[in-house]
PDB file of C-alpha atoms in Angstrom:
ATOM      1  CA  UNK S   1      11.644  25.507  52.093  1.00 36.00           C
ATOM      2  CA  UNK S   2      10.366  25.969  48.789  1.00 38.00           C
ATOM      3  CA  UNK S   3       8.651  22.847  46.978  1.00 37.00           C
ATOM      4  CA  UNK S   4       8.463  22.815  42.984  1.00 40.00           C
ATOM      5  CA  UNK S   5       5.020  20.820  42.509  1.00 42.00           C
ATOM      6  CA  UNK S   6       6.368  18.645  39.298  1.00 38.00           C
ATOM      7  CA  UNK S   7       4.452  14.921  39.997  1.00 38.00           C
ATOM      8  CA  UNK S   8       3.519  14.655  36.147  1.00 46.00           C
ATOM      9  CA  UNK S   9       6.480  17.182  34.456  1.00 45.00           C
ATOM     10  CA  UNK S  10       8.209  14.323  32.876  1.00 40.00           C
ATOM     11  CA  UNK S  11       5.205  12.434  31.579  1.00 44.00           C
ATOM     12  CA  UNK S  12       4.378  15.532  30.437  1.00 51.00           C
ATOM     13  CA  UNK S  13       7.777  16.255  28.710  1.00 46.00           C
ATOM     14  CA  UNK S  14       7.373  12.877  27.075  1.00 42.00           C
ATOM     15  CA  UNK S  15       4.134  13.238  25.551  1.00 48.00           C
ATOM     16  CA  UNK S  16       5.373  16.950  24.286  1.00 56.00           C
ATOM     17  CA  UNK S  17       8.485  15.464  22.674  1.00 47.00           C
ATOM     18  CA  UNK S  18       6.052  12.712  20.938  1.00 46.00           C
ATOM     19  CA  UNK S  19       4.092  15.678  19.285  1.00 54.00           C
ATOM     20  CA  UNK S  20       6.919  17.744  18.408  1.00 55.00           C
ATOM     21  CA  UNK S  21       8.490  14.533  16.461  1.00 47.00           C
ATOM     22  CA  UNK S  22       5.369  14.247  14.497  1.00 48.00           C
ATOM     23  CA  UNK S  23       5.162  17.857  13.565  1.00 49.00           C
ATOM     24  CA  UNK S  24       8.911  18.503  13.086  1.00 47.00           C
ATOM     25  CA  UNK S  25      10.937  16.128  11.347  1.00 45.00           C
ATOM     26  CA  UNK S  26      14.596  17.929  12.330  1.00 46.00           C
ATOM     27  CA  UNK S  27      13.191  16.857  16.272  1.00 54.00           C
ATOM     28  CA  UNK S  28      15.519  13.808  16.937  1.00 60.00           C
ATOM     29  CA  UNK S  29      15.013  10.958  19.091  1.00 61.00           C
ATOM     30  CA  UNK S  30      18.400  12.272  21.162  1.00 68.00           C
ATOM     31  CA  UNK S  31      17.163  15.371  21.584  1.00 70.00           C
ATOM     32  CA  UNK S  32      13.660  14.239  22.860  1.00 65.00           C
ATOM     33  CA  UNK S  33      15.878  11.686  25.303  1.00 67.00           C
ATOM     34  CA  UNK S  34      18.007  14.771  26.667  1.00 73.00           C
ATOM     35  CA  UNK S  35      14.579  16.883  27.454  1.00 72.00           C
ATOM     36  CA  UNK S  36      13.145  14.232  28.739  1.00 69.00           C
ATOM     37  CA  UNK S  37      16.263  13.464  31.517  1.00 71.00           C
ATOM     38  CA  UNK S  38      17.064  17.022  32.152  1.00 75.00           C
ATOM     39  CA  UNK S  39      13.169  17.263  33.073  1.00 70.00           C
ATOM     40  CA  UNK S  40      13.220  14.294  35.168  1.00 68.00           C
ATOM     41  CA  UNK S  41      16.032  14.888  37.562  1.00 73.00           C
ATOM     42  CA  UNK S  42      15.368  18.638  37.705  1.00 75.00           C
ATOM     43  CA  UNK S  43      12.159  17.122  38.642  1.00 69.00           C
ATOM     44  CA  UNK S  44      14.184  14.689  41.329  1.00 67.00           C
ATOM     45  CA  UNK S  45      15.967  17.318  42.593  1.00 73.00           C
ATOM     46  CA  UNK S  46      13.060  19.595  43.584  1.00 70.00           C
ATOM     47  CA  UNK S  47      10.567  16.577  44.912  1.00 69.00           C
ATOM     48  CA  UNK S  48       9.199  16.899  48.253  1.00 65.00           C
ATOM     49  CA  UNK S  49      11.891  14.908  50.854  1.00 68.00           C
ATOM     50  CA  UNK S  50       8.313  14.420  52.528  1.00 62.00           C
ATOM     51  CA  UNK S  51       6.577  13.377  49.725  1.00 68.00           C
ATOM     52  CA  UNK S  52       9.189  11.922  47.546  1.00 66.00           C
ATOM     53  CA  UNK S  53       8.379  10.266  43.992  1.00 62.00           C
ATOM     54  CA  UNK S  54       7.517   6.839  43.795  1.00 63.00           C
ATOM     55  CA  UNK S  55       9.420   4.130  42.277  1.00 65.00           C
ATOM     56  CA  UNK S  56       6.865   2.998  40.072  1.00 66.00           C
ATOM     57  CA  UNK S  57       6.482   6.344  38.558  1.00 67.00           C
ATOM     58  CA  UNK S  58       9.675   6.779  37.888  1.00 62.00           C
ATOM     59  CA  UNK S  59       9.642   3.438  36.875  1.00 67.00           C
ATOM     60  CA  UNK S  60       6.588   3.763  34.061  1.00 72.00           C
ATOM     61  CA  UNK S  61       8.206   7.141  32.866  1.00 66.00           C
ATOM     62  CA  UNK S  62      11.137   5.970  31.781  1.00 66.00           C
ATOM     63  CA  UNK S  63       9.195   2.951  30.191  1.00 68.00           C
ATOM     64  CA  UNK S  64       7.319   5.426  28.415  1.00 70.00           C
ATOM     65  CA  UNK S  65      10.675   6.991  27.009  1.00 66.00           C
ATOM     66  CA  UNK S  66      11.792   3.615  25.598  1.00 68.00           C
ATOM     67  CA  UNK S  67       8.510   2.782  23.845  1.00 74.00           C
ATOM     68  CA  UNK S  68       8.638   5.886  22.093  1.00 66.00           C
ATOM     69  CA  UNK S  69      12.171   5.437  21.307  1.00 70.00           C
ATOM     70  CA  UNK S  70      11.845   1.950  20.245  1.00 72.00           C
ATOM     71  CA  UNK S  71       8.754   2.900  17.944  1.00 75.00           C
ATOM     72  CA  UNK S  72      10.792   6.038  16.343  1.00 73.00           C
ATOM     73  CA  UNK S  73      13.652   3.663  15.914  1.00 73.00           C
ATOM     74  CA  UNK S  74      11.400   0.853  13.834  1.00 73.00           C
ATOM     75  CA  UNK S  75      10.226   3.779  11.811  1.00 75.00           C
ATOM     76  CA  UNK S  76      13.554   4.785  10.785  1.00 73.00           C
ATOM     77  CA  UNK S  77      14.101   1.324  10.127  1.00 73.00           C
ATOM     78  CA  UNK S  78      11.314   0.559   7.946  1.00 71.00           C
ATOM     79  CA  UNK S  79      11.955   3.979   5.818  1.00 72.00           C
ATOM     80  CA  UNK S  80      15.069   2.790   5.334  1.00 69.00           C
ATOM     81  CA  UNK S  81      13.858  -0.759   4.348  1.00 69.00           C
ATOM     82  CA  UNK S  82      11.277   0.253   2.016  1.00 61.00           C
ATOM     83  CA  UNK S  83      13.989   2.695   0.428  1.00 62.00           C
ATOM     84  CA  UNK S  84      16.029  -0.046  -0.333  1.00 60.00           C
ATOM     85  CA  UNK S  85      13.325  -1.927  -2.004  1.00 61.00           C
ATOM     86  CA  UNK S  86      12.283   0.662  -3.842  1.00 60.00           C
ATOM     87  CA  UNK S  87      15.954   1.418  -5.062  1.00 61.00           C
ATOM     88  CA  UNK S  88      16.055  -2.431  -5.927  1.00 64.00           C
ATOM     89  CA  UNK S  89      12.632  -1.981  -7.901  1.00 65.00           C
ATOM     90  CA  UNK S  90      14.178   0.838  -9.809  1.00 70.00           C
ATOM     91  CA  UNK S  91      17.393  -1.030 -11.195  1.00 70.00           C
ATOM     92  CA  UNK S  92      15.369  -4.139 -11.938  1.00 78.00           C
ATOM     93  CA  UNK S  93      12.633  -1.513 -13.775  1.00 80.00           C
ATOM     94  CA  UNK S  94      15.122   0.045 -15.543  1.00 85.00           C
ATOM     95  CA  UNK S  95      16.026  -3.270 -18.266  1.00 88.00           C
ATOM     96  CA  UNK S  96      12.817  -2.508 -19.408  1.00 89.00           C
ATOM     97  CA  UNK S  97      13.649   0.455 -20.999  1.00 93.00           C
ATOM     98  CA  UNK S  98      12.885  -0.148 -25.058  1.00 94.00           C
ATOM     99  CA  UNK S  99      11.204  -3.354 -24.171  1.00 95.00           C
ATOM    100  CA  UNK S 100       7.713  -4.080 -25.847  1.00 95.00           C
ATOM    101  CA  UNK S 101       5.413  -4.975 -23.167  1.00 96.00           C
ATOM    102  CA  UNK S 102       1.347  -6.332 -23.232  1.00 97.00           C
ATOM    103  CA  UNK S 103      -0.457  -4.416 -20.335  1.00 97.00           C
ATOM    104  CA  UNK S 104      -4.763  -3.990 -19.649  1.00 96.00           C
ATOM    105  CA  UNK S 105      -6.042  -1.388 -22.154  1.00 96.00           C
ATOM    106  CA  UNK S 106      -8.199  -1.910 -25.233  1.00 96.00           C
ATOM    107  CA  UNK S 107      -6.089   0.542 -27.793  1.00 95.00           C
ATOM    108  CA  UNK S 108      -4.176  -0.166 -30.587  1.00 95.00           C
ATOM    109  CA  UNK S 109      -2.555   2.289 -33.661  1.00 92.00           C
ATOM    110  CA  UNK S 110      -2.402   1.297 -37.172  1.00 93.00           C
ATOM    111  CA  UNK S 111       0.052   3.574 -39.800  1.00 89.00           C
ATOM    112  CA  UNK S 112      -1.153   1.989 -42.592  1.00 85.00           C
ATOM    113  CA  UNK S 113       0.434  -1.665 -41.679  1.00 89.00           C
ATOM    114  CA  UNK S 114      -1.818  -2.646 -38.419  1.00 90.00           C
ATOM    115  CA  UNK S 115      -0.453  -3.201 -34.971  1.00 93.00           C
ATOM    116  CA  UNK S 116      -0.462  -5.749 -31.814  1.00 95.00           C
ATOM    117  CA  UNK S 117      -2.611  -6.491 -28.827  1.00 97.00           C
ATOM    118  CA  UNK S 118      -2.884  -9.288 -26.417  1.00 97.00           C
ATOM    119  CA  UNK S 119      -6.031 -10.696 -24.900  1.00 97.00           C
ATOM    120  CA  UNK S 120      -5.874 -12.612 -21.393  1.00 97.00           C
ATOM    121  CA  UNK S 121      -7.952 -15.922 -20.705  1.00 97.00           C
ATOM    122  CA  UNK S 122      -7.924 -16.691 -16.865  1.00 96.00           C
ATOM    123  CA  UNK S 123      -9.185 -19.600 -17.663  1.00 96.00           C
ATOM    124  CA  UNK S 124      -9.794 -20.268 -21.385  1.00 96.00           C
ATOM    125  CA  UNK S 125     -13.167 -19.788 -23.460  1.00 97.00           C
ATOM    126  CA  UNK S 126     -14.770 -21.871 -26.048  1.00 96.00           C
ATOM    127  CA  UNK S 127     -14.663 -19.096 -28.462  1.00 97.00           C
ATOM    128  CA  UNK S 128     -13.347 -15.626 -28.899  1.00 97.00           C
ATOM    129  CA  UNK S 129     -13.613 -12.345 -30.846  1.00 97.00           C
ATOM    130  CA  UNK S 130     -12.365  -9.442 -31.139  1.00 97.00           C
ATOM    131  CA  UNK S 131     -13.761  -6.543 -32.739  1.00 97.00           C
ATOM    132  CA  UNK S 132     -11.572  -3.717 -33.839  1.00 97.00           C
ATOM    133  CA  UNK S 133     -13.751  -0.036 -33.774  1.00 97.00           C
ATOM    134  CA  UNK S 134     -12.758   3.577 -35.274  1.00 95.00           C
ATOM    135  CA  UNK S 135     -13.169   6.656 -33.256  1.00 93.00           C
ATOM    136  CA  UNK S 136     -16.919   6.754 -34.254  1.00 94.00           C
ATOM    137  CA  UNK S 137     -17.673   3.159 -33.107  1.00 95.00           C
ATOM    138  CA  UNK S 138     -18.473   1.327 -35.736  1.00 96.00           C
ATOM    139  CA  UNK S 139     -16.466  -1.897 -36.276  1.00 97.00           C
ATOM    140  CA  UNK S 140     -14.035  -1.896 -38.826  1.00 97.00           C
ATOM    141  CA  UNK S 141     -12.735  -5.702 -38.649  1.00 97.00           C
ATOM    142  CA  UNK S 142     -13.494  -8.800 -36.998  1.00 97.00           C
ATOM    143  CA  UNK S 143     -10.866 -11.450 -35.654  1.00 96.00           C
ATOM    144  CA  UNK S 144     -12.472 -14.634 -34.856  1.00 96.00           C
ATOM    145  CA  UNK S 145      -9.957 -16.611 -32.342  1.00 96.00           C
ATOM    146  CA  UNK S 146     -12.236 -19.989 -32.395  1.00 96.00           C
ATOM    147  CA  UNK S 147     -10.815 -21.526 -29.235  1.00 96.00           C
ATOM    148  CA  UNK S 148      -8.018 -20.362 -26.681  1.00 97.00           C
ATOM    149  CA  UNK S 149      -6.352 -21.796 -24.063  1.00 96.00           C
ATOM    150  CA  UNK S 150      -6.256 -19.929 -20.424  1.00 96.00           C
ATOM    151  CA  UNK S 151      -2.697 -17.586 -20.615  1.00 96.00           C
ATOM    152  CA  UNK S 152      -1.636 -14.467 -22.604  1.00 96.00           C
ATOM    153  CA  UNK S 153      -2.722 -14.239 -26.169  1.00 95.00           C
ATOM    154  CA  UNK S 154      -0.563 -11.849 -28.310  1.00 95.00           C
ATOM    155  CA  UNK S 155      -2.346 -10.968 -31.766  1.00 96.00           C
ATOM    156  CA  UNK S 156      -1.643  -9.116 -34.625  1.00 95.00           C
ATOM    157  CA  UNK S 157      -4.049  -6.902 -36.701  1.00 96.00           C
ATOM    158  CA  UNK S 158      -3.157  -6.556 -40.397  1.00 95.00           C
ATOM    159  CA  UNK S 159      -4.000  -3.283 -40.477  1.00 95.00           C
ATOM    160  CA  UNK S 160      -7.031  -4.015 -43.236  1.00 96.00           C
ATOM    161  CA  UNK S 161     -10.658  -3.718 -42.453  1.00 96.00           C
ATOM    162  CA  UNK S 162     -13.094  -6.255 -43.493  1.00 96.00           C
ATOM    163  CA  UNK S 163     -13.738  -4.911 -46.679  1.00 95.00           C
ATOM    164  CA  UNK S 164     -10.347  -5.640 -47.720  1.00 95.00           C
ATOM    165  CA  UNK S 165      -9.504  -2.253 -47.932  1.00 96.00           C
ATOM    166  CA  UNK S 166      -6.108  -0.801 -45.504  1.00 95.00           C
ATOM    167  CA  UNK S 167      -7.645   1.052 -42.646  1.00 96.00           C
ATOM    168  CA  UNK S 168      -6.444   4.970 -41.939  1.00 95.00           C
ATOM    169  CA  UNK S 169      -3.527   5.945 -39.708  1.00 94.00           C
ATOM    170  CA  UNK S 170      -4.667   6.851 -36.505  1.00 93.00           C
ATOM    171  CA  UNK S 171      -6.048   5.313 -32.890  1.00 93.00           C
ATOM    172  CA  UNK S 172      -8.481   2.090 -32.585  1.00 97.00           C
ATOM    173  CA  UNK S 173     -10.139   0.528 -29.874  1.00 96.00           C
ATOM    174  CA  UNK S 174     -10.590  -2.980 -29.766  1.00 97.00           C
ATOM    175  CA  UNK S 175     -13.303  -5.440 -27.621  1.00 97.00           C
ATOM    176  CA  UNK S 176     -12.917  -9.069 -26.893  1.00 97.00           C
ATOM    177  CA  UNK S 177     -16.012 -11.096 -26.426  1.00 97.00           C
ATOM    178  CA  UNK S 178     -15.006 -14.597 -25.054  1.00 97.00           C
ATOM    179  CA  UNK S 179     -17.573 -17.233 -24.358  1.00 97.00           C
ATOM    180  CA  UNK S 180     -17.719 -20.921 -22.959  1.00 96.00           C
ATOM    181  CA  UNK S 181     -20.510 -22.935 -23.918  1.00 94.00           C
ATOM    182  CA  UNK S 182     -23.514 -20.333 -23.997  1.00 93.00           C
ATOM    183  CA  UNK S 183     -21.953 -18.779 -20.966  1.00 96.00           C
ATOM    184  CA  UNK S 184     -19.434 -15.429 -20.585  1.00 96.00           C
ATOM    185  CA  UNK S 185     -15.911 -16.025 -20.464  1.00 96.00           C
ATOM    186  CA  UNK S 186     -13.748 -13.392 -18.233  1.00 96.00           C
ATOM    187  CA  UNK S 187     -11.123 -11.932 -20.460  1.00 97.00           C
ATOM    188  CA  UNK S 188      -9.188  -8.550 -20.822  1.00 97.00           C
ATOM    189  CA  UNK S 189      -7.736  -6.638 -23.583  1.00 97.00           C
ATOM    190  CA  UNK S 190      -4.061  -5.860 -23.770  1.00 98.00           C
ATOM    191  CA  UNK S 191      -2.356  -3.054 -25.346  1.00 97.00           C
ATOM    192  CA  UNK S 192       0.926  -2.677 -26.730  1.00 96.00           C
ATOM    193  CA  UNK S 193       3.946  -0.271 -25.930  1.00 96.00           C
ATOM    194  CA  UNK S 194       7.297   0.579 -25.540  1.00 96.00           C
ATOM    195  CA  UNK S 195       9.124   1.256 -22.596  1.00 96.00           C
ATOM    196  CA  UNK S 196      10.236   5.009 -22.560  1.00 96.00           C
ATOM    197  CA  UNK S 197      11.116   5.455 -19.262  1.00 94.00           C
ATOM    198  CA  UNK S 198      10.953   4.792 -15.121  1.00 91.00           C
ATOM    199  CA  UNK S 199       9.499   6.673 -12.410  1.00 89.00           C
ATOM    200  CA  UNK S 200       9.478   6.242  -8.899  1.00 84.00           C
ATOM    201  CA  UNK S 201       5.823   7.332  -7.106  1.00 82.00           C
ATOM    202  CA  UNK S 202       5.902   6.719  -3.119  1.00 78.00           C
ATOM    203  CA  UNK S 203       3.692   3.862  -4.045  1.00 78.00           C
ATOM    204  CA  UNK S 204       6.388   2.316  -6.313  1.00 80.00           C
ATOM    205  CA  UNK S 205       8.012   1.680  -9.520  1.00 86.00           C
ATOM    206  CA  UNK S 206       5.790   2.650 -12.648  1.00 91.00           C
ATOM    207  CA  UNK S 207       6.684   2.744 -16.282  1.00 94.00           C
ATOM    208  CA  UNK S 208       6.227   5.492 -18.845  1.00 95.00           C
ATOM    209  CA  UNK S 209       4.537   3.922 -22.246  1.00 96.00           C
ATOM    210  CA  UNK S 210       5.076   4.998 -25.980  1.00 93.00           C
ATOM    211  CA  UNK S 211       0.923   5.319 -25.470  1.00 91.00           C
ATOM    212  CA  UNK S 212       1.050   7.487 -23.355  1.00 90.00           C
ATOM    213  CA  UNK S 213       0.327   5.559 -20.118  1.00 93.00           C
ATOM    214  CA  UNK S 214       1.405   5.300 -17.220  1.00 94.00           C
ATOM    215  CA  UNK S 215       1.517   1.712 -15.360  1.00 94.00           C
ATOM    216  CA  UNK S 216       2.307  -0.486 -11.791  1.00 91.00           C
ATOM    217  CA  UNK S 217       5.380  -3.165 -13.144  1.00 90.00           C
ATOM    218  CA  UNK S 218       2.373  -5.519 -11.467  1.00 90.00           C
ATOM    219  CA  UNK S 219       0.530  -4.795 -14.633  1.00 94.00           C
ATOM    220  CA  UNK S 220       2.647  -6.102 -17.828  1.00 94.00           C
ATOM    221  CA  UNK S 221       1.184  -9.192 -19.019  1.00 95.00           C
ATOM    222  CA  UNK S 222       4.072 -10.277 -21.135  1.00 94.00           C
ATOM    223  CA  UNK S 223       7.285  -8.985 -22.286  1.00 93.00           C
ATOM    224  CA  UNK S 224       8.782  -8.663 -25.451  1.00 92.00           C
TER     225      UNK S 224
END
């Protein structure tokens, strides 16, 4: 009599279906299940009658086969969960389209007629300024705030420089320096944009800017 020496086939089978799952994606949980039983009782079939398999093995085998299908099953799950979400994100993203939104950044654009900006106060300051710099550095008007509450601030900028005179088209910077008492007040600038457009990134919904940015829907301070 002929004896096929199989005592760890299936486990074997198991663990090869596992790694073929994770390398191929067109490897489905069926198909892993059919190798798996066709392994098993050809496995069954040729045992030893003298040294037959135990229960227990045959027992933590098949255990083995539905914790890998119960694990490939949440998986499918959950990618079809966060699909959903995402999908949801995308409709809700999309009434933003043309909207004016305040997100972090420290530009603004004059044509002649100024621009807005925001500045954000966790939690208030005493006293805040902004200064308003060219593409050289040097400061071309000064907004004193005086005092501001904790929230969103949206501003305006006239578009003239301190001088009185109108400032040239083009890009600005702007810093905020925001103080309580004698101490350092956390703040951040905000730019302004439009809303062009949506895009959906595997790590969510982001929005396309007339500034040429690129931002999380986490990051828009206010909307207009």
């Amino acid at each position: 009599m002929t004896t096929v020496n199989t005592t760890n086939t299936a486990s074997q089978a198991l663990l090869d279906a596992v790694n073929n799952k994770q390398s191929a994606t067109t490897t489905s949980v069926n198909d892993a299940q059919d190798r798996f039983m066709k392994l098993l009782v050809t496995q069954m079939r040729n045992q030893d009658p003298l040294n037959p398999m135990d229960n227990a093995q045959v027992t933590s085998q098949m255990a083995q086969l539905s914790t890998v299908t119960g694990i490939d099953k949440l998986n499918n799950t959950l990618e079809t969960l966060i699909s959903n979400v995402q999908l949801g994100q995308s409709y809700q993203a999309s009434s933003m389209i043309g909207r004016s939104i305040l997100t972090p950044g420290n530009t603004i654009q004059t044509a002649g007629e100024g621009g807005y900006f925001g500045v954000e106060l966790p939690i208030g300051a005493d006293k805040v300024t902004v200064n308003i710099k060219d593409s050289a550095g040097a400061t071309v008007r000064t907004i004193d705030l005086g005092k501001q509450d904790a929230g969103t601030v949206p501003l305006t900028w006239d578009g003239f420089k301190d001088d009185g005179t109108v400032a040239a088209t083009g890009n600005y910077k702007f810093e905020v320096a925001a103080t309580i008492g004698t101490n350092v007040a956390e703040s951040t600038a905000l730019s302004f944009a439009k809303v062009l457009s949506i895009s959906n990134y595997p790590t969510g919904v982001k929005l396309n800017l007339s500034n040429l940015m690129t931002v999380d829907t986490s990051a828009v301070k206010e909307i207009f």
